[in-house]
Amino acid sequence: GVQTCALPISQEGVRARSRLAITYIDQSNLKRAEELLNEAEEIIKARFINYKTQNYAYWFIRAEMEYFNIRGRLLLRQGKFEQSLEASRIANLRGIELQKYEFQTDERQKTFSRSTHAWAMTETALIEIELGIHLQLIEKLIHKAQNLNMFF
């Protein structure tokens, strides 16, 4: 289970789990990555309540952006294309939202956040490409099946 922690620290738990999960994804240990992301999701659901009214909203939105970006990557690797695209789109929305709270941090962190948002946009593009390829393959299979039926 997820340990309870102070609200400002809970975003670090999400970010740490997300960063570790991407390492497991890259090593093809999708089961462990999913466990970590599920823990991160538990923290978000339990602890990210009314955070946008706080002085540290920036960090919670950034944690969500990172979480959804990496969740999208995991879902893509699992072949769940539509869910992957949805998670990736949420990551991009959080990246846009994050810009409103940049005043809460320094220039260095703004640079990191913008870089992460750019990564999320790239992930979305990759997912859309994969989804397009997947749909094209399905269309080809359907066309072949239809051609086979012509002979019967």
PDB file of C-alpha atoms in Angstrom:
ATOM      1  CA  GLY A   1       0.000   0.000   0.000  1.00  0.00           C
ATOM      2  CA  VAL A   2       0.852   3.635  -0.218  1.00  0.00           C
ATOM      3  CA  GLN A   3       2.119   5.334   2.907  1.00  0.00           C
ATOM      4  CA  THR A   4       0.308   8.470   3.918  1.00  0.00           C
ATOM      5  CA  CYS A   5       2.438  11.564   3.770  1.00  0.00           C
ATOM      6  CA  ALA A   6       2.096  15.310   3.991  1.00  0.00           C
ATOM      7  CA  LEU A   7       0.392  16.858   0.984  1.00  0.00           C
ATOM      8  CA  PRO A   8       3.462  18.708  -0.374  1.00  0.00           C
ATOM      9  CA  ILE A   9       5.536  15.523  -0.190  1.00  0.00           C
ATOM     10  CA  SER A  10       2.951  13.290  -1.874  1.00  0.00           C
ATOM     11  CA  GLN A  11       3.728  14.783  -5.278  1.00  0.00           C
ATOM     12  CA  GLU A  12       7.332  13.611  -4.843  1.00  0.00           C
ATOM     13  CA  GLY A  13       6.056  10.060  -4.302  1.00  0.00           C
ATOM     14  CA  VAL A  14       4.197  10.233  -7.609  1.00  0.00           C
ATOM     15  CA  ARG A  15       7.173  11.700  -9.443  1.00  0.00           C
ATOM     16  CA  ALA A  16       9.638   9.175  -8.012  1.00  0.00           C
ATOM     17  CA  ARG A  17       7.402   6.221  -8.888  1.00  0.00           C
ATOM     18  CA  SER A  18       6.840   7.572 -12.386  1.00  0.00           C
ATOM     19  CA  ARG A  19      10.555   8.079 -13.016  1.00  0.00           C
ATOM     20  CA  LEU A  20      11.333   4.593 -11.759  1.00  0.00           C
ATOM     21  CA  ALA A  21       8.501   3.119 -13.840  1.00  0.00           C
ATOM     22  CA  ILE A  22       9.976   4.486 -17.083  1.00  0.00           C
ATOM     23  CA  THR A  23      13.196   2.626 -16.273  1.00  0.00           C
ATOM     24  CA  TYR A  24      11.261  -0.622 -15.868  1.00  0.00           C
ATOM     25  CA  ILE A  25       9.352   0.035 -19.099  1.00  0.00           C
ATOM     26  CA  ASP A  26      12.630   0.537 -20.948  1.00  0.00           C
ATOM     27  CA  GLN A  27      13.846  -2.780 -19.489  1.00  0.00           C
ATOM     28  CA  SER A  28      10.587  -4.477 -20.614  1.00  0.00           C
ATOM     29  CA  ASN A  29       9.573  -5.180 -17.018  1.00  0.00           C
ATOM     30  CA  LEU A  30       6.040  -3.957 -17.639  1.00  0.00           C
ATOM     31  CA  LYS A  31       4.597  -5.713 -14.605  1.00  0.00           C
ATOM     32  CA  ARG A  32       6.822  -3.813 -12.163  1.00  0.00           C
ATOM     33  CA  ALA A  33       6.248  -0.548 -14.047  1.00  0.00           C
ATOM     34  CA  GLU A  34       2.495  -1.055 -13.789  1.00  0.00           C
ATOM     35  CA  GLU A  35       2.743  -1.738 -10.051  1.00  0.00           C
ATOM     36  CA  LEU A  36       4.627   1.527  -9.530  1.00  0.00           C
ATOM     37  CA  LEU A  37       2.209   3.514 -11.661  1.00  0.00           C
ATOM     38  CA  ASN A  38      -0.746   1.994  -9.827  1.00  0.00           C
ATOM     39  CA  GLU A  39       0.825   3.149  -6.544  1.00  0.00           C
ATOM     40  CA  ALA A  40       1.314   6.616  -8.037  1.00  0.00           C
ATOM     41  CA  GLU A  41      -2.330   6.640  -9.134  1.00  0.00           C
ATOM     42  CA  GLU A  42      -3.419   5.742  -5.593  1.00  0.00           C
ATOM     43  CA  ILE A  43      -1.486   8.727  -4.262  1.00  0.00           C
ATOM     44  CA  ILE A  44      -3.054  11.026  -6.858  1.00  0.00           C
ATOM     45  CA  LYS A  45      -6.562   9.845  -6.001  1.00  0.00           C
ATOM     46  CA  ALA A  46      -6.020  10.010  -2.240  1.00  0.00           C
ATOM     47  CA  ARG A  47      -3.797  13.057  -1.866  1.00  0.00           C
ATOM     48  CA  PHE A  48      -4.186  15.397  -4.829  1.00  0.00           C
ATOM     49  CA  ILE A  49      -7.374  16.968  -3.501  1.00  0.00           C
ATOM     50  CA  ASN A  50      -7.803  20.739  -3.851  1.00  0.00           C
ATOM     51  CA  TYR A  51      -4.118  21.150  -4.588  1.00  0.00           C
ATOM     52  CA  LYS A  52      -4.742  23.829  -7.195  1.00  0.00           C
ATOM     53  CA  THR A  53      -5.708  26.263  -4.472  1.00  0.00           C
ATOM     54  CA  GLN A  54      -2.357  25.809  -2.746  1.00  0.00           C
ATOM     55  CA  ASN A  55       0.951  27.632  -3.108  1.00  0.00           C
ATOM     56  CA  TYR A  56       2.545  24.468  -4.457  1.00  0.00           C
ATOM     57  CA  ALA A  57       0.020  23.634  -7.193  1.00  0.00           C
ATOM     58  CA  TYR A  58       2.869  23.751  -9.726  1.00  0.00           C
ATOM     59  CA  TRP A  59       4.426  20.586  -8.303  1.00  0.00           C
ATOM     60  CA  PHE A  60       1.189  18.616  -8.233  1.00  0.00           C
ATOM     61  CA  ILE A  61       0.347  19.483 -11.824  1.00  0.00           C
ATOM     62  CA  ARG A  62       3.895  18.636 -12.868  1.00  0.00           C
ATOM     63  CA  ALA A  63       3.649  15.283 -11.053  1.00  0.00           C
ATOM     64  CA  GLU A  64       0.415  14.519 -12.892  1.00  0.00           C
ATOM     65  CA  MET A  65       1.942  15.492 -16.225  1.00  0.00           C
ATOM     66  CA  GLU A  66       4.872  13.148 -15.617  1.00  0.00           C
ATOM     67  CA  TYR A  67       2.615  10.357 -14.363  1.00  0.00           C
ATOM     68  CA  PHE A  68       0.200  10.483 -17.325  1.00  0.00           C
ATOM     69  CA  ASN A  69       3.063  10.720 -19.818  1.00  0.00           C
ATOM     70  CA  ILE A  70       4.670   7.568 -18.468  1.00  0.00           C
ATOM     71  CA  ARG A  71       1.315   5.806 -18.022  1.00  0.00           C
ATOM     72  CA  GLY A  72       0.748   6.468 -21.717  1.00  0.00           C
ATOM     73  CA  ARG A  73       4.077   4.849 -22.573  1.00  0.00           C
ATOM     74  CA  LEU A  74       3.216   1.771 -20.508  1.00  0.00           C
ATOM     75  CA  LEU A  75      -0.202   1.444 -22.122  1.00  0.00           C
ATOM     76  CA  LEU A  76       1.392   1.743 -25.552  1.00  0.00           C
ATOM     77  CA  ARG A  77       3.833  -1.059 -24.738  1.00  0.00           C
ATOM     78  CA  GLN A  78       0.869  -3.140 -23.553  1.00  0.00           C
ATOM     79  CA  GLY A  79      -0.866  -2.615 -26.908  1.00  0.00           C
ATOM     80  CA  LYS A  80      -3.649  -0.517 -25.389  1.00  0.00           C
ATOM     81  CA  PHE A  81      -3.456   2.181 -28.041  1.00  0.00           C
ATOM     82  CA  GLU A  82      -6.619   4.175 -27.333  1.00  0.00           C
ATOM     83  CA  GLN A  83      -5.984   4.239 -23.564  1.00  0.00           C
ATOM     84  CA  SER A  84      -2.393   5.188 -24.237  1.00  0.00           C
ATOM     85  CA  LEU A  85      -3.465   8.111 -26.374  1.00  0.00           C
ATOM     86  CA  GLU A  86      -5.940   9.288 -23.716  1.00  0.00           C
ATOM     87  CA  ALA A  87      -3.264   9.230 -20.980  1.00  0.00           C
ATOM     88  CA  SER A  88      -0.841  11.054 -23.236  1.00  0.00           C
ATOM     89  CA  ARG A  89      -3.404  13.731 -24.068  1.00  0.00           C
ATOM     90  CA  ILE A  90      -4.024  14.279 -20.347  1.00  0.00           C
ATOM     91  CA  ALA A  91      -0.264  14.700 -19.862  1.00  0.00           C
ATOM     92  CA  ASN A  92      -0.302  17.407 -22.532  1.00  0.00           C
ATOM     93  CA  LEU A  93      -3.263  19.153 -20.924  1.00  0.00           C
ATOM     94  CA  ARG A  94      -1.389  19.181 -17.610  1.00  0.00           C
ATOM     95  CA  GLY A  95       1.628  20.653 -19.400  1.00  0.00           C
ATOM     96  CA  ILE A  96      -0.511  23.499 -20.713  1.00  0.00           C
ATOM     97  CA  GLU A  97      -2.119  23.979 -17.307  1.00  0.00           C
ATOM     98  CA  LEU A  98       1.285  23.992 -15.640  1.00  0.00           C
ATOM     99  CA  GLN A  99       2.237  27.181 -17.453  1.00  0.00           C
ATOM    100  CA  LYS A 100      -0.292  29.122 -15.349  1.00  0.00           C
ATOM    101  CA  TYR A 101       1.591  28.134 -12.191  1.00  0.00           C
ATOM    102  CA  GLU A 102       5.161  28.730 -13.347  1.00  0.00           C
ATOM    103  CA  PHE A 103       5.340  31.782 -11.092  1.00  0.00           C
ATOM    104  CA  GLN A 104       5.560  29.318  -8.176  1.00  0.00           C
ATOM    105  CA  THR A 105       9.004  28.074  -9.187  1.00  0.00           C
ATOM    106  CA  ASP A 106      12.369  29.183 -10.532  1.00  0.00           C
ATOM    107  CA  GLU A 107      13.697  29.391 -14.090  1.00  0.00           C
ATOM    108  CA  ARG A 108      15.576  26.092 -13.823  1.00  0.00           C
ATOM    109  CA  GLN A 109      12.413  24.181 -12.920  1.00  0.00           C
ATOM    110  CA  LYS A 110      10.442  25.970 -15.631  1.00  0.00           C
ATOM    111  CA  THR A 111      13.011  24.725 -18.151  1.00  0.00           C
ATOM    112  CA  PHE A 112      12.711  21.156 -16.860  1.00  0.00           C
ATOM    113  CA  SER A 113       8.908  21.324 -16.948  1.00  0.00           C
ATOM    114  CA  ARG A 114       8.830  22.674 -20.474  1.00  0.00           C
ATOM    115  CA  SER A 115      11.245  19.962 -21.555  1.00  0.00           C
ATOM    116  CA  THR A 116       9.014  17.317 -19.955  1.00  0.00           C
ATOM    117  CA  HIS A 117       5.989  18.814 -21.677  1.00  0.00           C
ATOM    118  CA  ALA A 118       7.843  18.672 -25.012  1.00  0.00           C
ATOM    119  CA  TRP A 119       8.602  15.003 -24.278  1.00  0.00           C
ATOM    120  CA  ALA A 120       4.891  14.421 -23.577  1.00  0.00           C
ATOM    121  CA  MET A 121       3.990  16.018 -26.916  1.00  0.00           C
ATOM    122  CA  THR A 122       6.513  13.759 -28.648  1.00  0.00           C
ATOM    123  CA  GLU A 123       5.062  10.709 -26.878  1.00  0.00           C
ATOM    124  CA  THR A 124       1.594  11.701 -28.078  1.00  0.00           C
ATOM    125  CA  ALA A 125       2.861  11.923 -31.645  1.00  0.00           C
ATOM    126  CA  LEU A 126       4.495   8.489 -31.355  1.00  0.00           C
ATOM    127  CA  ILE A 127       1.305   6.990 -29.952  1.00  0.00           C
ATOM    128  CA  GLU A 128      -0.734   8.532 -32.767  1.00  0.00           C
ATOM    129  CA  ILE A 129       1.702   7.058 -35.290  1.00  0.00           C
ATOM    130  CA  GLU A 130       1.475   3.627 -33.642  1.00  0.00           C
ATOM    131  CA  LEU A 131      -2.303   3.871 -33.499  1.00  0.00           C
ATOM    132  CA  GLY A 132      -2.392   4.846 -37.179  1.00  0.00           C
ATOM    133  CA  ILE A 133      -0.160   1.922 -38.122  1.00  0.00           C
ATOM    134  CA  HIS A 134      -2.296  -0.393 -35.990  1.00  0.00           C
ATOM    135  CA  LEU A 135      -5.480   0.822 -37.658  1.00  0.00           C
ATOM    136  CA  GLN A 136      -3.912   0.488 -41.117  1.00  0.00           C
ATOM    137  CA  LEU A 137      -2.981  -3.130 -40.374  1.00  0.00           C
ATOM    138  CA  ILE A 138      -6.525  -3.835 -39.212  1.00  0.00           C
ATOM    139  CA  GLU A 139      -7.894  -2.279 -42.408  1.00  0.00           C
ATOM    140  CA  LYS A 140      -5.547  -4.462 -44.506  1.00  0.00           C
ATOM    141  CA  LEU A 141      -6.661  -7.579 -42.649  1.00  0.00           C
ATOM    142  CA  ILE A 142     -10.314  -6.692 -43.133  1.00  0.00           C
ATOM    143  CA  HIS A 143      -9.683  -6.088 -46.832  1.00  0.00           C
ATOM    144  CA  LYS A 144      -7.920  -9.464 -47.161  1.00  0.00           C
ATOM    145  CA  ALA A 145     -10.768 -11.175 -45.322  1.00  0.00           C
ATOM    146  CA  GLN A 146     -13.276  -9.552 -47.661  1.00  0.00           C
ATOM    147  CA  ASN A 147     -11.256 -10.715 -50.654  1.00  0.00           C
ATOM    148  CA  LEU A 148     -11.215 -14.258 -49.288  1.00  0.00           C
ATOM    149  CA  ASN A 149     -14.991 -14.200 -48.937  1.00  0.00           C
ATOM    150  CA  MET A 150     -15.306 -13.386 -52.629  1.00  0.00           C
ATOM    151  CA  PHE A 151     -14.010 -16.862 -53.436  1.00  0.00           C
ATOM    152  CA  PHE A 152     -16.589 -18.681 -51.321  1.00  0.00           C
TER     153      PHE A 152
END
